[in-house]
Amino acid sequence: MVQGKTAPKTPLQKSMDLLGKQLSFYSFGIIGIIMLVGWLQGKAILDMFTIGVSLAVAAIPEGLPIVVTVTLALGVMRMVKKRAVVKKLPIVETLGCCNVICSDKTGTLTKNEMTVTHIFTSDGQHAEVTGVGYNRFGEVILNGDVVHGFNNSSISRTVEAGCVCNDAVIRNSTLMGKPTEGALIALAMKMGLEGIQQDYIRKAEYPFSSEQKWMAVKCVHRTQQDKPEICFMKGAYEEVIRYCTTYNSKGQTLSLTQQQRDLYQEEQSSMGSAGLRVLALASGPELGQLCFLGLVGIIDPPRTGVKEAVNTLITSGVAIKMITGDSQETAVAIASRLGLYSKNSQSLSGEEIDTLDIQQLSQIAPKIAVFYRASPRHKLKIIKSLQNNGAVVAMTGDGVNDAVALKAADIGIAMGQTGTDVCKEAAYMILVDDDFQTII
């Protein structure tokens, strides 16, 4: 998708193209007029043609491309001093014309440093988690008591699912893998359960995608390989719950009722409204016969200085749109903290975007502050709809799923430290220190 997407022309390139067409038109006009006047005066046509061409050539500003290039190069040098790498000269001018910024949330507006702070089990237990970072320093506290190991089956089963259905590795407080998965491994470490991942042999994997919004693995216990496989799943609550038919209640497996579903939905909304990224966890013999285990709330704090930068941009007349794959509650909570969302603001989901064509979306996109549960194709559609309104759109991002939108935007801006190689390749500008304020 990224390779097939051509970069749009910058406002400067469009202006230069228009100037070239106008100069060509006027040049041919001058040549024609001079030849006509000379012919009427009885002069040689060839001489008049030579004079006309000479005047037309003289009218073309040959030094203009050099002046423009030097001016843009000076702009690039100034951007470098602000720790921004510009890959195309015209982007400097485009940045000055930008009036809409679409920004990915995770890793761009927030630090992408995930920490589990809350656990809600399927049988209604609420536990708080202390400590930050990808290490074992912290505790899981339930009703004032520390939970460790398997002394609470409901919590340990929830943590087990998050640890086994996981590809991340933490060594010496260094994460290798996705931050969300790293937060789950760190949670297991705080309970002394990080070794549980080695107790299972993975037989199959259903990788996470922004479309399905869940990941699952099929495993057998290393010491019980003759027993049936166990499936572990984690992901967005509304997707995981579809595969669940039962729930865990203090070690017992009970049928999942609508009352329980409503309770879990309410808890998920409550955690999301607090600005937490919410993951649902489940396990069972098959994908369609899973037992719901609980929810974990993960905090991802906003980047330092982003709120001030957002306020400056909005005051300057630049509209900022947050685009995220998180739930509506989480997206709105974070956007409100950053000053992107107010009482009269509107939000739109990826599912709602699917029901609209480009023209319909173009009519409402300028009014939307937050786009949630958005996939890469939704981001691309949002960019196109805003460009249809004549907006000069910048897109900021750091992940592989942002690459297509970065390529389609008038100016794609990637994060230098947390950004993926694919993301940096697709972008036209890279923020070396991931500082959103550099855009100003």
Short mmCIF file of C-alpha atoms in Angstrom, two decimals:
data_model
loop_
_atom_site.label_atom_id
_atom_site.label_comp_id
_atom_site.label_asym_id
_atom_site.label_seq_id
_atom_site.Cartn_x
_atom_site.Cartn_y
_atom_site.Cartn_z
CA MET A 1 0.00 0.00 0.00
CA VAL A 2 2.84 2.39 0.85
CA GLN A 3 4.75 1.76 -2.40
CA GLY A 4 1.61 2.15 -4.47
CA LYS A 5 0.79 5.52 -2.96
CA THR A 6 2.23 8.55 -4.76
CA ALA A 7 3.12 11.64 -2.78
CA PRO A 8 0.90 14.69 -3.41
CA LYS A 9 2.45 17.82 -4.87
CA THR A 10 3.33 20.52 -2.37
CA PRO A 11 1.71 23.99 -2.60
CA LEU A 12 5.03 25.38 -3.87
CA GLN A 13 5.26 22.74 -6.60
CA LYS A 14 1.67 23.50 -7.64
CA SER A 15 2.47 27.23 -7.77
CA MET A 16 5.64 26.63 -9.79
CA ASP A 17 3.73 24.40 -12.23
CA LEU A 18 1.10 27.12 -12.66
CA LEU A 19 3.78 29.78 -13.17
CA GLY A 20 5.47 27.60 -15.79
CA LYS A 21 2.22 27.16 -17.71
CA GLN A 22 1.48 30.88 -17.56
CA LEU A 23 4.97 31.84 -18.74
CA SER A 24 4.74 29.36 -21.61
CA PHE A 25 1.36 30.77 -22.64
CA TYR A 26 2.55 34.37 -22.52
CA SER A 27 5.82 33.52 -24.31
CA PHE A 28 4.03 31.93 -27.25
CA GLY A 29 1.65 34.88 -27.26
CA ILE A 30 4.53 37.37 -27.43
CA ILE A 31 6.19 35.44 -30.27
CA GLY A 32 2.93 35.36 -32.20
CA ILE A 33 2.23 39.07 -31.72
CA ILE A 34 5.75 40.12 -32.77
CA MET A 35 5.62 37.91 -35.87
CA LEU A 36 2.22 39.34 -36.78
CA VAL A 37 3.33 42.96 -36.32
CA GLY A 38 6.51 42.33 -38.34
CA TRP A 39 4.55 40.66 -41.12
CA LEU A 40 2.14 43.63 -41.29
CA GLN A 41 5.16 45.95 -41.57
CA GLY A 42 6.61 43.87 -44.37
CA LYS A 43 9.60 42.55 -42.44
CA ALA A 44 11.08 39.07 -42.79
CA ILE A 45 9.14 36.44 -40.82
CA LEU A 46 12.34 34.64 -39.76
CA ASP A 47 13.80 37.84 -38.30
CA MET A 48 10.60 38.56 -36.39
CA PHE A 49 10.52 34.98 -35.09
CA THR A 50 14.11 35.32 -33.84
CA ILE A 51 13.31 38.60 -32.07
CA GLY A 52 10.14 37.10 -30.52
CA VAL A 53 11.97 34.06 -29.19
CA SER A 54 14.72 36.26 -27.75
CA LEU A 55 12.20 38.43 -25.91
CA ALA A 56 10.31 35.36 -24.64
CA VAL A 57 13.50 33.78 -23.31
CA ALA A 58 14.49 37.05 -21.65
CA ALA A 59 11.09 37.19 -19.92
CA ILE A 60 11.62 33.82 -18.22
CA PRO A 61 13.15 34.27 -14.72
CA GLU A 62 16.06 31.84 -15.05
CA GLY A 63 17.33 32.63 -11.58
CA LEU A 64 14.00 31.81 -9.88
CA PRO A 65 14.67 28.06 -9.39
CA ILE A 66 18.06 28.84 -7.85
CA VAL A 67 16.59 31.47 -5.52
CA VAL A 68 13.80 29.11 -4.44
CA THR A 69 16.24 26.25 -3.86
CA VAL A 70 18.61 28.39 -1.80
CA THR A 71 15.73 29.79 0.27
CA LEU A 72 14.38 26.32 1.01
CA ALA A 73 17.88 25.06 1.81
CA LEU A 74 18.23 27.82 4.41
CA GLY A 75 14.91 26.68 5.87
CA VAL A 76 16.18 23.10 6.05
CA MET A 77 19.30 24.26 7.89
CA ARG A 78 17.15 26.06 10.45
CA MET A 79 15.00 22.94 10.88
CA VAL A 80 18.11 20.85 11.50
CA LYS A 81 19.04 23.16 14.37
CA LYS A 82 15.62 22.36 15.85
CA ARG A 83 16.41 18.63 15.46
CA ALA A 84 14.13 17.99 12.51
CA VAL A 85 15.38 16.12 9.43
CA VAL A 86 13.73 17.25 6.19
CA LYS A 87 13.92 14.74 3.33
CA LYS A 88 12.42 16.99 0.61
CA LEU A 89 13.16 20.71 0.22
CA PRO A 90 9.57 21.82 -0.65
CA ILE A 91 8.33 20.36 2.65
CA VAL A 92 9.71 23.42 4.48
CA GLU A 93 7.27 25.63 2.57
CA THR A 94 4.45 23.10 2.96
CA LEU A 95 4.84 23.13 6.72
CA GLY A 96 4.24 26.87 6.69
CA CYS A 97 1.03 26.39 4.66
CA CYS A 98 -0.31 23.56 6.84
CA ASN A 99 -3.73 24.24 8.38
CA VAL A 100 -4.71 20.73 9.56
CA ILE A 101 -2.61 18.25 11.56
CA CYS A 102 -3.80 14.66 11.91
CA SER A 103 -1.90 12.96 14.69
CA ASP A 104 -1.66 9.38 15.81
CA LYS A 105 -2.11 9.15 19.59
CA THR A 106 0.19 6.41 20.83
CA GLY A 107 3.85 7.34 20.62
CA THR A 108 3.15 10.75 19.12
CA LEU A 109 0.93 12.61 21.55
CA THR A 110 1.70 10.10 24.30
CA LYS A 111 5.03 8.58 25.39
CA ASN A 112 4.24 4.99 24.34
CA GLU A 113 5.59 3.88 27.73
CA MET A 114 2.90 1.48 28.92
CA THR A 115 2.28 0.48 32.53
CA VAL A 116 -0.59 -1.60 33.89
CA THR A 117 -2.23 0.31 36.75
CA HIS A 118 -5.54 -1.51 37.22
CA ILE A 119 -6.91 -5.06 37.03
CA PHE A 120 -10.60 -5.98 36.96
CA THR A 121 -11.38 -9.69 37.11
CA SER A 122 -14.44 -11.34 35.64
CA ASP A 123 -15.80 -12.03 39.15
CA GLY A 124 -15.72 -8.34 40.07
CA GLN A 125 -12.41 -7.91 41.90
CA HIS A 126 -10.56 -4.58 41.54
CA ALA A 127 -6.79 -4.56 42.05
CA GLU A 128 -4.37 -1.64 41.82
CA VAL A 129 -0.85 -2.02 40.42
CA THR A 130 2.06 0.13 41.59
CA GLY A 131 5.42 0.83 39.95
CA VAL A 132 6.35 2.12 36.50
CA GLY A 133 8.63 0.92 33.74
CA TYR A 134 9.50 -2.49 32.36
CA ASN A 135 10.74 -4.09 35.58
CA ARG A 136 9.56 -6.03 38.64
CA PHE A 137 9.49 -3.02 40.97
CA GLY A 138 5.88 -2.74 42.04
CA GLU A 139 3.03 -4.65 43.62
CA VAL A 140 -0.49 -5.81 42.85
CA ILE A 141 -2.71 -4.70 45.72
CA LEU A 142 -6.21 -6.06 46.40
CA ASN A 143 -8.15 -4.64 49.36
CA GLY A 144 -4.90 -3.51 50.96
CA ASP A 145 -3.18 -6.89 50.61
CA VAL A 146 -0.37 -7.73 48.20
CA VAL A 147 -1.25 -10.38 45.60
CA HIS A 148 1.68 -12.60 44.62
CA GLY A 149 1.98 -15.80 42.65
CA PHE A 150 -1.17 -17.91 42.59
CA ASN A 151 -2.68 -16.81 45.92
CA ASN A 152 -5.62 -15.28 43.99
CA SER A 153 -6.73 -17.52 41.13
CA SER A 154 -8.88 -14.90 39.36
CA ILE A 155 -6.05 -12.37 39.17
CA SER A 156 -3.35 -14.94 38.39
CA ARG A 157 -5.40 -16.44 35.52
CA THR A 158 -5.90 -12.96 34.05
CA VAL A 159 -2.18 -12.19 34.32
CA GLU A 160 -1.31 -15.64 32.93
CA ALA A 161 -3.37 -15.03 29.78
CA GLY A 162 -1.65 -11.69 29.19
CA CYS A 163 1.79 -13.24 29.70
CA VAL A 164 1.33 -16.34 27.52
CA CYS A 165 -0.44 -14.50 24.68
CA ASN A 166 2.59 -12.28 24.27
CA ASP A 167 5.69 -11.86 22.08
CA ALA A 168 7.58 -9.29 24.16
CA VAL A 169 10.75 -9.93 26.18
CA ILE A 170 12.15 -7.82 29.04
CA ARG A 171 15.85 -8.11 29.90
CA ASN A 172 17.55 -5.82 32.40
CA SER A 173 14.61 -3.39 32.25
CA THR A 174 14.98 -3.19 28.46
CA LEU A 175 11.93 -4.04 26.38
CA MET A 176 12.18 -6.00 23.15
CA GLY A 177 8.76 -5.94 21.60
CA LYS A 178 5.59 -3.87 21.71
CA PRO A 179 5.09 -1.55 24.71
CA THR A 180 1.57 -2.86 25.38
CA GLU A 181 2.85 -6.43 25.60
CA GLY A 182 5.81 -5.24 27.66
CA ALA A 183 3.39 -3.80 30.21
CA LEU A 184 1.75 -7.23 30.58
CA ILE A 185 5.12 -8.95 31.05
CA ALA A 186 6.08 -6.35 33.68
CA LEU A 187 2.79 -7.06 35.46
CA ALA A 188 3.61 -10.78 35.54
CA MET A 189 7.09 -9.96 36.89
CA LYS A 190 5.57 -7.98 39.77
CA MET A 191 3.56 -11.07 40.72
CA GLY A 192 6.48 -13.46 40.21
CA LEU A 193 4.74 -15.13 37.27
CA GLU A 194 7.03 -14.16 34.38
CA GLY A 195 8.28 -17.76 34.13
CA ILE A 196 4.79 -19.01 33.33
CA GLN A 197 5.40 -18.13 29.68
CA GLN A 198 7.97 -20.93 29.50
CA ASP A 199 5.48 -23.46 30.89
CA TYR A 200 3.60 -23.53 27.59
CA ILE A 201 4.53 -24.69 24.10
CA ARG A 202 2.95 -22.55 21.40
CA LYS A 203 1.26 -24.57 18.65
CA ALA A 204 -0.43 -21.81 16.67
CA GLU A 205 -0.72 -18.03 16.63
CA TYR A 206 -3.34 -15.60 15.37
CA PRO A 207 -1.33 -12.34 15.15
CA PHE A 208 -2.77 -8.98 16.09
CA SER A 209 -3.97 -6.71 13.30
CA SER A 210 -5.54 -3.27 13.37
CA GLU A 211 -8.57 -4.73 11.60
CA GLN A 212 -9.45 -7.56 14.02
CA LYS A 213 -7.99 -5.85 17.13
CA TRP A 214 -7.07 -9.06 18.97
CA MET A 215 -4.28 -11.63 19.21
CA ALA A 216 -4.60 -15.28 20.18
CA VAL A 217 -2.31 -18.28 20.66
CA LYS A 218 -2.95 -22.00 20.99
CA CYS A 219 -0.69 -23.78 23.46
CA VAL A 220 -0.19 -26.99 25.39
CA HIS A 221 1.30 -27.16 28.86
CA ARG A 222 4.88 -28.39 28.74
CA THR A 223 4.23 -31.08 31.38
CA GLN A 224 0.78 -32.04 30.05
CA GLN A 225 1.26 -32.35 26.31
CA ASP A 226 -1.23 -35.21 26.09
CA LYS A 227 -4.05 -32.88 27.18
CA PRO A 228 -6.14 -30.66 24.84
CA GLU A 229 -4.74 -27.36 23.60
CA ILE A 230 -5.58 -24.13 25.41
CA CYS A 231 -6.34 -20.91 23.57
CA PHE A 232 -5.36 -17.55 25.10
CA MET A 233 -6.65 -14.25 23.70
CA LYS A 234 -6.11 -10.56 24.38
CA GLY A 235 -7.43 -7.48 22.62
CA ALA A 236 -10.17 -4.86 22.48
CA TYR A 237 -13.03 -5.72 24.81
CA GLU A 238 -15.79 -5.54 22.20
CA GLU A 239 -13.88 -8.00 19.99
CA VAL A 240 -12.74 -10.47 22.66
CA ILE A 241 -16.17 -10.75 24.29
CA ARG A 242 -17.61 -12.02 20.99
CA TYR A 243 -15.57 -15.20 21.35
CA CYS A 244 -16.59 -15.79 24.98
CA THR A 245 -19.44 -18.02 26.13
CA THR A 246 -18.48 -18.31 29.81
CA TYR A 247 -16.71 -16.33 32.54
CA ASN A 248 -14.53 -17.21 35.50
CA SER A 249 -15.98 -16.75 38.99
CA LYS A 250 -13.51 -17.70 41.74
CA GLY A 251 -12.35 -20.76 39.84
CA GLN A 252 -15.78 -21.78 38.57
CA THR A 253 -16.79 -21.50 34.92
CA LEU A 254 -20.28 -19.98 34.57
CA SER A 255 -22.39 -19.13 31.53
CA LEU A 256 -21.89 -15.58 30.30
CA THR A 257 -25.15 -13.68 30.73
CA GLN A 258 -26.22 -10.34 29.31
CA GLN A 259 -26.05 -8.93 32.82
CA GLN A 260 -22.37 -9.86 33.03
CA ARG A 261 -21.70 -8.42 29.58
CA ASP A 262 -23.29 -5.13 30.65
CA LEU A 263 -21.17 -5.12 33.82
CA TYR A 264 -17.95 -5.65 31.85
CA GLN A 265 -18.93 -3.01 29.29
CA GLU A 266 -19.59 -0.52 32.08
CA GLU A 267 -16.22 -1.27 33.68
CA GLN A 268 -14.45 -0.98 30.33
CA SER A 269 -16.06 2.42 29.73
CA SER A 270 -15.13 3.57 33.24
CA MET A 271 -11.48 2.60 32.80
CA GLY A 272 -11.37 4.16 29.35
CA SER A 273 -12.86 7.42 30.64
CA ALA A 274 -9.96 7.57 33.09
CA GLY A 275 -7.59 7.66 30.12
CA LEU A 276 -6.52 4.02 30.38
CA ARG A 277 -5.97 1.74 27.41
CA VAL A 278 -8.15 -1.28 28.16
CA LEU A 279 -7.31 -4.86 27.18
CA ALA A 280 -9.64 -7.81 27.63
CA LEU A 281 -8.24 -11.28 28.38
CA ALA A 282 -9.76 -14.73 27.89
CA SER A 283 -8.82 -18.40 27.60
CA GLY A 284 -10.50 -21.64 26.60
CA PRO A 285 -10.40 -24.72 24.38
CA GLU A 286 -11.44 -22.96 21.15
CA LEU A 287 -11.80 -19.39 19.87
CA GLY A 288 -15.58 -19.57 19.97
CA GLN A 289 -15.67 -21.19 23.42
CA LEU A 290 -13.53 -18.86 25.51
CA CYS A 291 -13.88 -18.06 29.18
CA PHE A 292 -13.75 -14.32 29.92
CA LEU A 293 -11.10 -13.61 32.58
CA GLY A 294 -10.96 -9.86 33.06
CA LEU A 295 -9.72 -6.44 32.00
CA VAL A 296 -6.43 -4.63 32.53
CA GLY A 297 -6.06 -0.85 32.39
CA ILE A 298 -2.80 0.49 30.95
CA ILE A 299 -1.64 4.07 31.33
CA ASP A 300 0.28 5.83 28.56
CA PRO A 301 1.07 9.36 29.78
CA PRO A 302 1.04 12.36 27.40
CA ARG A 303 4.41 13.62 26.17
CA THR A 304 5.92 16.59 27.94
CA GLY A 305 5.14 19.87 26.18
CA VAL A 306 2.47 18.44 23.87
CA LYS A 307 -0.40 20.26 25.58
CA GLU A 308 1.39 23.61 25.23
CA ALA A 309 2.22 22.88 21.59
CA VAL A 310 -1.38 21.93 20.85
CA ASN A 311 -2.64 25.14 22.45
CA THR A 312 -0.19 27.23 20.38
CA LEU A 313 -1.20 25.52 17.13
CA ILE A 314 -4.93 25.87 17.79
CA THR A 315 -4.47 29.55 18.70
CA SER A 316 -2.61 29.99 15.39
CA GLY A 317 -5.59 28.61 13.47
CA VAL A 318 -4.29 25.09 12.86
CA ALA A 319 -6.90 22.36 13.41
CA ILE A 320 -5.63 19.19 15.11
CA LYS A 321 -7.32 15.80 14.70
CA MET A 322 -6.44 12.81 16.89
CA ILE A 323 -6.60 9.43 15.14
CA THR A 324 -6.29 6.31 17.28
CA GLY A 325 -7.20 2.65 17.44
CA ASP A 326 -8.24 2.97 21.09
CA SER A 327 -11.81 3.03 22.38
CA GLN A 328 -13.91 6.18 22.34
CA GLU A 329 -13.66 6.65 26.11
CA THR A 330 -9.86 6.39 26.15
CA ALA A 331 -9.42 8.60 23.08
CA VAL A 332 -11.73 11.33 24.36
CA ALA A 333 -10.12 11.27 27.83
CA ILE A 334 -6.60 11.73 26.43
CA ALA A 335 -7.76 14.35 23.91
CA SER A 336 -9.46 16.30 26.69
CA ARG A 337 -6.26 16.31 28.76
CA LEU A 338 -4.33 17.69 25.80
CA GLY A 339 -6.89 20.38 25.01
CA LEU A 340 -8.02 18.74 21.76
CA TYR A 341 -11.53 17.91 22.90
CA SER A 342 -14.12 20.14 24.56
CA LYS A 343 -17.76 19.84 25.53
CA ASN A 344 -18.95 20.71 22.01
CA SER A 345 -16.40 18.54 20.16
CA GLN A 346 -17.37 15.48 18.12
CA SER A 347 -15.84 12.05 17.60
CA LEU A 348 -16.22 9.43 14.87
CA SER A 349 -15.50 5.70 14.87
CA GLY A 350 -13.87 3.56 12.20
CA GLU A 351 -17.14 1.67 11.70
CA GLU A 352 -18.96 4.94 11.02
CA ILE A 353 -16.25 5.97 8.55
CA ASP A 354 -16.88 2.72 6.63
CA THR A 355 -20.51 3.77 6.06
CA LEU A 356 -19.49 7.08 4.44
CA ASP A 357 -18.01 7.76 1.03
CA ILE A 358 -15.25 10.33 0.53
CA GLN A 359 -17.68 13.14 -0.32
CA GLN A 360 -19.83 12.51 2.75
CA LEU A 361 -16.79 12.26 5.00
CA SER A 362 -15.40 15.48 3.50
CA GLN A 363 -18.47 17.33 4.75
CA ILE A 364 -18.15 16.23 8.38
CA ALA A 365 -14.39 15.58 8.82
CA PRO A 366 -13.53 19.25 9.57
CA LYS A 367 -15.93 19.13 12.54
CA ILE A 368 -14.46 15.95 14.07
CA ALA A 369 -11.80 16.27 16.78
CA VAL A 370 -11.23 12.57 17.53
CA PHE A 371 -11.33 9.54 15.23
CA TYR A 372 -11.29 6.31 17.28
CA ARG A 373 -11.05 2.59 16.50
CA ALA A 374 -9.36 3.68 13.27
CA SER A 375 -7.33 1.34 11.05
CA PRO A 376 -4.72 2.33 8.39
CA ARG A 377 -7.37 2.45 5.65
CA HIS A 378 -9.49 4.74 7.82
CA LYS A 379 -6.52 7.08 8.31
CA LEU A 380 -6.00 7.21 4.55
CA LYS A 381 -9.67 7.99 3.99
CA ILE A 382 -9.60 10.76 6.60
CA ILE A 383 -6.54 12.37 4.95
CA LYS A 384 -8.18 12.30 1.51
CA SER A 385 -11.46 13.75 2.81
CA LEU A 386 -9.66 16.69 4.42
CA GLN A 387 -7.60 17.31 1.27
CA ASN A 388 -10.83 17.35 -0.75
CA ASN A 389 -11.81 20.43 1.27
CA GLY A 390 -8.64 22.18 0.13
CA ALA A 391 -6.81 21.71 3.42
CA VAL A 392 -3.03 21.30 3.54
CA VAL A 393 -2.78 18.25 5.79
CA ALA A 394 0.14 17.10 7.94
CA MET A 395 0.14 13.61 9.43
CA THR A 396 2.28 12.61 12.39
CA GLY A 397 2.91 9.01 13.40
CA ASP A 398 5.43 6.46 14.60
CA GLY A 399 4.12 3.00 13.69
CA VAL A 400 3.89 0.77 10.64
CA ASN A 401 0.13 1.36 10.58
CA ASP A 402 0.76 5.09 10.04
CA ALA A 403 2.95 4.66 6.94
CA VAL A 404 0.20 4.82 4.28
CA ALA A 405 -1.34 7.96 5.78
CA LEU A 406 2.10 9.59 6.12
CA LYS A 407 2.71 8.98 2.42
CA ALA A 408 -0.69 10.35 1.39
CA ALA A 409 -0.55 13.52 3.50
CA ASP A 410 0.85 16.77 2.15
CA ILE A 411 3.56 16.42 4.78
CA GLY A 412 4.24 13.19 6.66
CA ILE A 413 6.06 13.62 9.97
CA ALA A 414 7.64 10.61 11.70
CA MET A 415 9.06 10.23 15.19
CA GLY A 416 12.84 9.69 15.09
CA GLN A 417 13.34 7.74 18.33
CA THR A 418 10.19 5.61 18.59
CA GLY A 419 9.30 5.54 14.89
CA THR A 420 9.66 2.36 12.86
CA ASP A 421 11.88 2.19 9.76
CA VAL A 422 8.81 1.85 7.52
CA CYS A 423 7.32 4.94 9.09
CA LYS A 424 10.50 6.98 8.63
CA GLU A 425 10.82 5.86 5.01
CA ALA A 426 7.28 6.99 4.22
CA ALA A 427 7.60 10.36 5.98
CA TYR A 428 8.97 13.59 4.52
CA MET A 429 10.17 14.97 7.84
CA ILE A 430 11.56 13.22 10.93
CA LEU A 431 11.51 14.67 14.45
CA VAL A 432 14.85 13.47 15.83
CA ASP A 433 13.89 13.90 19.51
CA ASP A 434 10.17 13.07 19.04
CA ASP A 435 9.29 16.60 20.21
CA PHE A 436 5.85 17.62 18.94
CA GLN A 437 6.77 21.27 19.64
CA THR A 438 9.26 21.18 16.74
CA ILE A 439 6.31 21.41 14.32
CA ILE A 440 5.61 24.92 15.60
#
